Amino acid sequence: VIPLVFGEVFKFIIDPACTTVFEAETEEADIMERKPRSIKTRLFNTKADTISDIQGIVALALVIVVYLYANSMSLGIDTARTMAFTTIVLTNIALIITNRSWKLSIIGIFRRPNKAFWQILTLALIALLLVIYVPPLSGLFQFTALAPLDLLICLMAGFGSIIWFEVCKVVKHGRLVA
């Protein structure tokens, strides 16, 4: 049952993000200066696939690290489960944020208007807090209320999953637009 719940998290966050957040994005400033994509170029290419694969692998690795950390600290299986779930949600949010632009910095991305993004972000965070801190809901998932330090660890792991991609943006573009 728990793996099914985790799978639904992806649908709860990623599906609305793909259909609303990314569709509502404004174009990059240099869109009209770029050469058009060649008709022979595949829509799905190795570069994008590789980046997506690495993003997923890094996210999974950090979720596993958080889960193993909770177990090694003898926090209990319910806390470990809660921390893993929280890290999955926060990692998905971080991936949405960083993929809104492959040129802008995180600061620049947050400055970019996108009402759908803020709605999805708010809804996801409220839902996360509800299933962690409201006993009838947390009981359904066998979650426990996280201590502030445990929540901070999840937050650091979630947003730590995109640091490498932000560095790649800087390397590719020389500097990021804030």
mmCIF file with all atom_site columns, C-alpha atoms in Angstrom, residues 10-177:
data_model
loop_
_atom_site.group_PDB
_atom_site.id
_atom_site.type_symbol
_atom_site.label_atom_id
_atom_site.label_alt_id
_atom_site.label_comp_id
_atom_site.label_asym_id
_atom_site.label_entity_id
_atom_site.label_seq_id
_atom_site.pdbx_PDB_ins_code
_atom_site.Cartn_x
_atom_site.Cartn_y
_atom_site.Cartn_z
_atom_site.occupancy
_atom_site.B_iso_or_equiv
_atom_site.pdbx_formal_charge
_atom_site.auth_seq_id
_atom_site.auth_comp_id
_atom_site.auth_asym_id
_atom_site.auth_atom_id
_atom_site.pdbx_PDB_model_num
ATOM 1   C CA . PHE A 1 10  ? 4.177  11.935 -8.158  1.00 0.00 ? 10  PHE A CA 1
ATOM 2   C CA . LYS A 1 11  ? 0.775  12.163 -9.847  1.00 0.00 ? 11  LYS A CA 1
ATOM 3   C CA . PHE A 1 12  ? -0.415 14.696 -7.283  1.00 0.00 ? 12  PHE A CA 1
ATOM 4   C CA . ILE A 1 13  ? 2.484  17.071 -7.904  1.00 0.00 ? 13  ILE A CA 1
ATOM 5   C CA . ILE A 1 14  ? 4.059  16.269 -11.267 1.00 0.00 ? 14  ILE A CA 1
ATOM 6   C CA . ASP A 1 15  ? 0.885  15.827 -13.350 1.00 0.00 ? 15  ASP A CA 1
ATOM 7   C CA . PRO A 1 16  ? -0.573 19.249 -12.476 1.00 0.00 ? 16  PRO A CA 1
ATOM 8   C CA . ALA A 1 17  ? 2.868  20.808 -12.840 1.00 0.00 ? 17  ALA A CA 1
ATOM 9   C CA . CYS A 1 18  ? 3.298  19.392 -16.334 1.00 0.00 ? 18  CYS A CA 1
ATOM 10  C CA . THR A 1 19  ? -0.173 20.354 -17.494 1.00 0.00 ? 19  THR A CA 1
ATOM 11  C CA . THR A 1 20  ? -0.439 23.756 -15.852 1.00 0.00 ? 20  THR A CA 1
ATOM 12  C CA . VAL A 1 21  ? 2.840  25.118 -14.496 1.00 0.00 ? 21  VAL A CA 1
ATOM 13  C CA . PHE A 1 22  ? 5.068  24.392 -17.476 1.00 0.00 ? 22  PHE A CA 1
ATOM 14  C CA . GLU A 1 23  ? 2.355  25.345 -19.969 1.00 0.00 ? 23  GLU A CA 1
ATOM 15  C CA . ALA A 1 24  ? 1.909  28.692 -18.198 1.00 0.00 ? 24  ALA A CA 1
ATOM 16  C CA . GLU A 1 25  ? 5.623  29.550 -18.396 1.00 0.00 ? 25  GLU A CA 1
ATOM 17  C CA . THR A 1 26  ? 6.615  32.643 -20.313 1.00 0.00 ? 26  THR A CA 1
ATOM 18  C CA . GLU A 1 27  ? 9.158  32.224 -23.064 1.00 0.00 ? 27  GLU A CA 1
ATOM 19  C CA . GLU A 1 28  ? 12.856 32.686 -22.396 1.00 0.00 ? 28  GLU A CA 1
ATOM 20  C CA . ALA A 1 29  ? 14.047 36.207 -23.276 1.00 0.00 ? 29  ALA A CA 1
ATOM 21  C CA . ASP A 1 30  ? 16.213 34.977 -26.163 1.00 0.00 ? 30  ASP A CA 1
ATOM 22  C CA . ILE A 1 31  ? 13.624 32.684 -27.752 1.00 0.00 ? 31  ILE A CA 1
ATOM 23  C CA . MET A 1 32  ? 13.470 34.663 -30.992 1.00 0.00 ? 32  MET A CA 1
ATOM 24  C CA . GLU A 1 33  ? 17.266 34.757 -31.298 1.00 0.00 ? 33  GLU A CA 1
ATOM 25  C CA . ARG A 1 34  ? 17.627 30.976 -31.280 1.00 0.00 ? 34  ARG A CA 1
ATOM 26  C CA . LYS A 1 35  ? 17.856 28.952 -34.429 1.00 0.00 ? 35  LYS A CA 1
ATOM 27  C CA . PRO A 1 36  ? 14.761 26.856 -35.044 1.00 0.00 ? 36  PRO A CA 1
ATOM 28  C CA . ARG A 1 37  ? 15.002 23.186 -34.204 1.00 0.00 ? 37  ARG A CA 1
ATOM 29  C CA . SER A 1 38  ? 15.889 21.163 -37.269 1.00 0.00 ? 38  SER A CA 1
ATOM 30  C CA . ILE A 1 39  ? 13.036 19.093 -38.633 1.00 0.00 ? 39  ILE A CA 1
ATOM 31  C CA . LYS A 1 40  ? 15.424 16.107 -38.468 1.00 0.00 ? 40  LYS A CA 1
ATOM 32  C CA . THR A 1 41  ? 16.050 16.594 -34.754 1.00 0.00 ? 41  THR A CA 1
ATOM 33  C CA . ARG A 1 42  ? 14.158 14.199 -32.542 1.00 0.00 ? 42  ARG A CA 1
ATOM 34  C CA . LEU A 1 43  ? 11.646 15.744 -30.158 1.00 0.00 ? 43  LEU A CA 1
ATOM 35  C CA . PHE A 1 44  ? 13.014 13.608 -27.327 1.00 0.00 ? 44  PHE A CA 1
ATOM 36  C CA . ASN A 1 45  ? 16.776 13.688 -27.376 1.00 0.00 ? 45  ASN A CA 1
ATOM 37  C CA . THR A 1 46  ? 19.588 12.018 -25.520 1.00 0.00 ? 46  THR A CA 1
ATOM 38  C CA . LYS A 1 47  ? 20.650 15.218 -23.725 1.00 0.00 ? 47  LYS A CA 1
ATOM 39  C CA . ALA A 1 48  ? 17.215 15.889 -22.225 1.00 0.00 ? 48  ALA A CA 1
ATOM 40  C CA . ASP A 1 49  ? 16.722 12.204 -21.412 1.00 0.00 ? 49  ASP A CA 1
ATOM 41  C CA . THR A 1 50  ? 20.109 12.029 -19.712 1.00 0.00 ? 50  THR A CA 1
ATOM 42  C CA . ILE A 1 51  ? 19.454 15.145 -17.648 1.00 0.00 ? 51  ILE A CA 1
ATOM 43  C CA . SER A 1 52  ? 16.050 13.797 -16.590 1.00 0.00 ? 52  SER A CA 1
ATOM 44  C CA . ASP A 1 53  ? 17.556 10.423 -15.714 1.00 0.00 ? 53  ASP A CA 1
ATOM 45  C CA . ILE A 1 54  ? 20.278 12.040 -13.598 1.00 0.00 ? 54  ILE A CA 1
ATOM 46  C CA . GLN A 1 55  ? 17.712 14.243 -11.855 1.00 0.00 ? 55  GLN A CA 1
ATOM 47  C CA . GLY A 1 56  ? 15.643 11.166 -11.004 1.00 0.00 ? 56  GLY A CA 1
ATOM 48  C CA . ILE A 1 57  ? 18.625 9.118  -9.840  1.00 0.00 ? 57  ILE A CA 1
ATOM 49  C CA . VAL A 1 58  ? 19.913 11.934 -7.615  1.00 0.00 ? 58  VAL A CA 1
ATOM 50  C CA . ALA A 1 59  ? 16.417 12.437 -6.150  1.00 0.00 ? 59  ALA A CA 1
ATOM 51  C CA . LEU A 1 60  ? 16.036 8.706  -5.473  1.00 0.00 ? 60  LEU A CA 1
ATOM 52  C CA . ALA A 1 61  ? 19.500 8.499  -3.924  1.00 0.00 ? 61  ALA A CA 1
ATOM 53  C CA . LEU A 1 62  ? 18.738 11.357 -1.539  1.00 0.00 ? 62  LEU A CA 1
ATOM 54  C CA . VAL A 1 63  ? 15.403 9.824  -0.523  1.00 0.00 ? 63  VAL A CA 1
ATOM 55  C CA . ILE A 1 64  ? 17.229 6.568  0.247   1.00 0.00 ? 64  ILE A CA 1
ATOM 56  C CA . VAL A 1 65  ? 19.931 8.448  2.186   1.00 0.00 ? 65  VAL A CA 1
ATOM 57  C CA . VAL A 1 66  ? 17.286 10.234 4.275   1.00 0.00 ? 66  VAL A CA 1
ATOM 58  C CA . TYR A 1 67  ? 15.472 6.957  4.943   1.00 0.00 ? 67  TYR A CA 1
ATOM 59  C CA . LEU A 1 68  ? 18.706 5.197  5.929   1.00 0.00 ? 68  LEU A CA 1
ATOM 60  C CA . TYR A 1 69  ? 19.704 8.161  8.111   1.00 0.00 ? 69  TYR A CA 1
ATOM 61  C CA . ALA A 1 70  ? 16.384 7.966  9.990   1.00 0.00 ? 70  ALA A CA 1
ATOM 62  C CA . ASN A 1 71  ? 16.852 4.231  10.497  1.00 0.00 ? 71  ASN A CA 1
ATOM 63  C CA . SER A 1 72  ? 20.464 4.608  11.625  1.00 0.00 ? 72  SER A CA 1
ATOM 64  C CA . MET A 1 73  ? 19.403 7.211  14.174  1.00 0.00 ? 73  MET A CA 1
ATOM 65  C CA . SER A 1 74  ? 16.767 4.777  15.512  1.00 0.00 ? 74  SER A CA 1
ATOM 66  C CA . LEU A 1 75  ? 13.982 7.270  14.873  1.00 0.00 ? 75  LEU A CA 1
ATOM 67  C CA . GLY A 1 76  ? 11.526 4.469  14.155  1.00 0.00 ? 76  GLY A CA 1
ATOM 68  C CA . ILE A 1 77  ? 10.042 3.108  10.964  1.00 0.00 ? 77  ILE A CA 1
ATOM 69  C CA . ASP A 1 78  ? 7.123  5.572  10.968  1.00 0.00 ? 78  ASP A CA 1
ATOM 70  C CA . THR A 1 79  ? 9.483  8.548  11.199  1.00 0.00 ? 79  THR A CA 1
ATOM 71  C CA . ALA A 1 80  ? 11.718 7.071  8.501   1.00 0.00 ? 80  ALA A CA 1
ATOM 72  C CA . ARG A 1 81  ? 8.671  6.595  6.270   1.00 0.00 ? 81  ARG A CA 1
ATOM 73  C CA . THR A 1 82  ? 7.501  10.149 6.957   1.00 0.00 ? 82  THR A CA 1
ATOM 74  C CA . MET A 1 83  ? 10.928 11.586 6.231   1.00 0.00 ? 83  MET A CA 1
ATOM 75  C CA . ALA A 1 84  ? 11.218 9.617  2.987   1.00 0.00 ? 84  ALA A CA 1
ATOM 76  C CA . PHE A 1 85  ? 7.766  10.778 1.874   1.00 0.00 ? 85  PHE A CA 1
ATOM 77  C CA . THR A 1 86  ? 8.530  14.391 2.795   1.00 0.00 ? 86  THR A CA 1
ATOM 78  C CA . THR A 1 87  ? 11.801 14.228 0.880   1.00 0.00 ? 87  THR A CA 1
ATOM 79  C CA . ILE A 1 88  ? 10.003 12.825 -2.178  1.00 0.00 ? 88  ILE A CA 1
ATOM 80  C CA . VAL A 1 89  ? 7.512  15.690 -2.126  1.00 0.00 ? 89  VAL A CA 1
ATOM 81  C CA . LEU A 1 90  ? 10.178 18.356 -1.584  1.00 0.00 ? 90  LEU A CA 1
ATOM 82  C CA . THR A 1 91  ? 12.425 16.843 -4.257  1.00 0.00 ? 91  THR A CA 1
ATOM 83  C CA . ASN A 1 92  ? 9.555  16.933 -6.742  1.00 0.00 ? 92  ASN A CA 1
ATOM 84  C CA . ILE A 1 93  ? 8.915  20.574 -5.889  1.00 0.00 ? 93  ILE A CA 1
ATOM 85  C CA . ALA A 1 94  ? 12.625 21.361 -6.302  1.00 0.00 ? 94  ALA A CA 1
ATOM 86  C CA . LEU A 1 95  ? 12.677 19.619 -9.688  1.00 0.00 ? 95  LEU A CA 1
ATOM 87  C CA . ILE A 1 96  ? 9.682  21.629 -10.850 1.00 0.00 ? 96  ILE A CA 1
ATOM 88  C CA . ILE A 1 97  ? 11.375 24.848 -9.742  1.00 0.00 ? 97  ILE A CA 1
ATOM 89  C CA . THR A 1 98  ? 14.725 24.183 -11.399 1.00 0.00 ? 98  THR A CA 1
ATOM 90  C CA . ASN A 1 99  ? 13.181 22.895 -14.624 1.00 0.00 ? 99  ASN A CA 1
ATOM 91  C CA . ARG A 1 100 ? 11.027 25.990 -15.088 1.00 0.00 ? 100 ARG A CA 1
ATOM 92  C CA . SER A 1 101 ? 14.094 27.489 -16.771 1.00 0.00 ? 101 SER A CA 1
ATOM 93  C CA . TRP A 1 102 ? 17.351 25.962 -17.929 1.00 0.00 ? 102 TRP A CA 1
ATOM 94  C CA . LYS A 1 103 ? 18.966 29.408 -17.962 1.00 0.00 ? 103 LYS A CA 1
ATOM 95  C CA . LEU A 1 104 ? 17.661 31.355 -14.966 1.00 0.00 ? 104 LEU A CA 1
ATOM 96  C CA . SER A 1 105 ? 18.933 30.973 -11.425 1.00 0.00 ? 105 SER A CA 1
ATOM 97  C CA . ILE A 1 106 ? 16.569 29.894 -8.675  1.00 0.00 ? 106 ILE A CA 1
ATOM 98  C CA . ILE A 1 107 ? 16.119 33.563 -7.750  1.00 0.00 ? 107 ILE A CA 1
ATOM 99  C CA . GLY A 1 108 ? 15.307 34.428 -11.356 1.00 0.00 ? 108 GLY A CA 1
ATOM 100 C CA . ILE A 1 109 ? 12.867 31.530 -11.551 1.00 0.00 ? 109 ILE A CA 1
ATOM 101 C CA . PHE A 1 110 ? 11.021 32.722 -8.444  1.00 0.00 ? 110 PHE A CA 1
ATOM 102 C CA . ARG A 1 111 ? 10.793 36.224 -9.895  1.00 0.00 ? 111 ARG A CA 1
ATOM 103 C CA . ARG A 1 112 ? 9.225  34.916 -13.079 1.00 0.00 ? 112 ARG A CA 1
ATOM 104 C CA . PRO A 1 113 ? 5.440  35.233 -12.865 1.00 0.00 ? 113 PRO A CA 1
ATOM 105 C CA . ASN A 1 114 ? 3.489  31.997 -13.029 1.00 0.00 ? 114 ASN A CA 1
ATOM 106 C CA . LYS A 1 115 ? 0.230  31.873 -11.088 1.00 0.00 ? 115 LYS A CA 1
ATOM 107 C CA . ALA A 1 116 ? -0.185 28.131 -11.710 1.00 0.00 ? 116 ALA A CA 1
ATOM 108 C CA . PHE A 1 117 ? 3.229  27.434 -10.168 1.00 0.00 ? 117 PHE A CA 1
ATOM 109 C CA . TRP A 1 118 ? 2.353  29.251 -6.956  1.00 0.00 ? 118 TRP A CA 1
ATOM 110 C CA . GLN A 1 119 ? -1.004 27.483 -6.737  1.00 0.00 ? 119 GLN A CA 1
ATOM 111 C CA . ILE A 1 120 ? 0.548  24.026 -7.184  1.00 0.00 ? 120 ILE A CA 1
ATOM 112 C CA . LEU A 1 121 ? 3.364  24.849 -4.762  1.00 0.00 ? 121 LEU A CA 1
ATOM 113 C CA . THR A 1 122 ? 0.939  26.102 -2.111  1.00 0.00 ? 122 THR A CA 1
ATOM 114 C CA . LEU A 1 123 ? -1.416 23.143 -2.532  1.00 0.00 ? 123 LEU A CA 1
ATOM 115 C CA . ALA A 1 124 ? 1.434  20.618 -2.369  1.00 0.00 ? 124 ALA A CA 1
ATOM 116 C CA . LEU A 1 125 ? 2.944  22.157 0.779   1.00 0.00 ? 125 LEU A CA 1
ATOM 117 C CA . ILE A 1 126 ? -0.413 22.409 2.537   1.00 0.00 ? 126 ILE A CA 1
ATOM 118 C CA . ALA A 1 127 ? -1.228 18.798 1.654   1.00 0.00 ? 127 ALA A CA 1
ATOM 119 C CA . LEU A 1 128 ? 2.199  17.694 2.899   1.00 0.00 ? 128 LEU A CA 1
ATOM 120 C CA . LEU A 1 129 ? 1.795  19.496 6.213   1.00 0.00 ? 129 LEU A CA 1
ATOM 121 C CA . LEU A 1 130 ? -1.708 18.098 6.643   1.00 0.00 ? 130 LEU A CA 1
ATOM 122 C CA . VAL A 1 131 ? -0.668 14.455 6.149   1.00 0.00 ? 131 VAL A CA 1
ATOM 123 C CA . ILE A 1 132 ? 2.254  14.903 8.509   1.00 0.00 ? 132 ILE A CA 1
ATOM 124 C CA . TYR A 1 133 ? 0.732  16.976 11.304  1.00 0.00 ? 133 TYR A CA 1
ATOM 125 C CA . VAL A 1 134 ? -3.009 16.198 11.355  1.00 0.00 ? 134 VAL A CA 1
ATOM 126 C CA . PRO A 1 135 ? -3.384 12.952 13.333  1.00 0.00 ? 135 PRO A CA 1
ATOM 127 C CA . PRO A 1 136 ? -6.319 11.407 11.431  1.00 0.00 ? 136 PRO A CA 1
ATOM 128 C CA . LEU A 1 137 ? -4.482 11.914 8.132   1.00 0.00 ? 137 LEU A CA 1
ATOM 129 C CA . SER A 1 138 ? -1.034 10.955 9.403   1.00 0.00 ? 138 SER A CA 1
ATOM 130 C CA . GLY A 1 139 ? -2.560 7.811  10.882  1.00 0.00 ? 139 GLY A CA 1
ATOM 131 C CA . LEU A 1 140 ? -3.815 6.733  7.449   1.00 0.00 ? 140 LEU A CA 1
ATOM 132 C CA . PHE A 1 141 ? -0.253 6.755  6.145   1.00 0.00 ? 141 PHE A CA 1
ATOM 133 C CA . GLN A 1 142 ? 1.389  5.635  9.397   1.00 0.00 ? 142 GLN A CA 1
ATOM 134 C CA . PHE A 1 143 ? 3.302  8.917  9.485   1.00 0.00 ? 143 PHE A CA 1
ATOM 135 C CA . THR A 1 144 ? 4.531  10.728 12.560  1.00 0.00 ? 144 THR A CA 1
ATOM 136 C CA . ALA A 1 145 ? 4.913  14.436 13.175  1.00 0.00 ? 145 ALA A CA 1
ATOM 137 C CA . LEU A 1 146 ? 8.442  15.428 12.244  1.00 0.00 ? 146 LEU A CA 1
ATOM 138 C CA . ALA A 1 147 ? 10.680 17.376 14.579  1.00 0.00 ? 147 ALA A CA 1
ATOM 139 C CA . PRO A 1 148 ? 11.966 20.654 13.116  1.00 0.00 ? 148 PRO A CA 1
ATOM 140 C CA . LEU A 1 149 ? 15.449 19.157 12.589  1.00 0.00 ? 149 LEU A CA 1
ATOM 141 C CA . ASP A 1 150 ? 14.009 16.156 10.716  1.00 0.00 ? 150 ASP A CA 1
ATOM 142 C CA . LEU A 1 151 ? 11.938 18.469 8.534   1.00 0.00 ? 151 LEU A CA 1
ATOM 143 C CA . LEU A 1 152 ? 15.041 20.571 7.851   1.00 0.00 ? 152 LEU A CA 1
ATOM 144 C CA . ILE A 1 153 ? 16.967 17.451 6.803   1.00 0.00 ? 153 ILE A CA 1
ATOM 145 C CA . CYS A 1 154 ? 14.183 16.587 4.337   1.00 0.00 ? 154 CYS A CA 1
ATOM 146 C CA . LEU A 1 155 ? 14.177 20.143 3.015   1.00 0.00 ? 155 LEU A CA 1
ATOM 147 C CA . MET A 1 156 ? 17.955 20.156 2.567   1.00 0.00 ? 156 MET A CA 1
ATOM 148 C CA . ALA A 1 157 ? 17.881 16.794 0.787   1.00 0.00 ? 157 ALA A CA 1
ATOM 149 C CA . GLY A 1 158 ? 14.968 17.839 -1.416  1.00 0.00 ? 158 GLY A CA 1
ATOM 150 C CA . PHE A 1 159 ? 16.565 21.045 -2.575  1.00 0.00 ? 159 PHE A CA 1
ATOM 151 C CA . GLY A 1 160 ? 20.058 19.555 -2.450  1.00 0.00 ? 160 GLY A CA 1
ATOM 152 C CA . SER A 1 161 ? 18.954 17.274 -5.275  1.00 0.00 ? 161 SER A CA 1
ATOM 153 C CA . ILE A 1 162 ? 19.040 20.167 -7.752  1.00 0.00 ? 162 ILE A CA 1
ATOM 154 C CA . ILE A 1 163 ? 22.318 21.832 -6.797  1.00 0.00 ? 163 ILE A CA 1
ATOM 155 C CA . TRP A 1 164 ? 24.246 19.925 -9.462  1.00 0.00 ? 164 TRP A CA 1
ATOM 156 C CA . PHE A 1 165 ? 21.799 21.071 -12.142 1.00 0.00 ? 165 PHE A CA 1
ATOM 157 C CA . GLU A 1 166 ? 22.076 24.686 -11.026 1.00 0.00 ? 166 GLU A CA 1
ATOM 158 C CA . VAL A 1 167 ? 25.878 24.366 -11.283 1.00 0.00 ? 167 VAL A CA 1
ATOM 159 C CA . CYS A 1 168 ? 25.495 22.918 -14.806 1.00 0.00 ? 168 CYS A CA 1
ATOM 160 C CA . LYS A 1 169 ? 23.416 25.957 -15.765 1.00 0.00 ? 169 LYS A CA 1
ATOM 161 C CA . VAL A 1 170 ? 26.200 28.270 -14.601 1.00 0.00 ? 170 VAL A CA 1
ATOM 162 C CA . VAL A 1 171 ? 28.861 26.258 -16.437 1.00 0.00 ? 171 VAL A CA 1
ATOM 163 C CA . LYS A 1 172 ? 26.859 26.206 -19.674 1.00 0.00 ? 172 LYS A CA 1
ATOM 164 C CA . HIS A 1 173 ? 25.774 29.848 -19.683 1.00 0.00 ? 173 HIS A CA 1
ATOM 165 C CA . GLY A 1 174 ? 28.754 31.431 -17.913 1.00 0.00 ? 174 GLY A CA 1
ATOM 166 C CA . ARG A 1 175 ? 26.471 33.048 -15.372 1.00 0.00 ? 175 ARG A CA 1
ATOM 167 C CA . LEU A 1 176 ? 22.836 32.847 -14.499 1.00 0.00 ? 176 LEU A CA 1
ATOM 168 C CA . VAL A 1 177 ? 20.346 35.626 -14.819 1.00 0.00 ? 177 VAL A CA 1
#
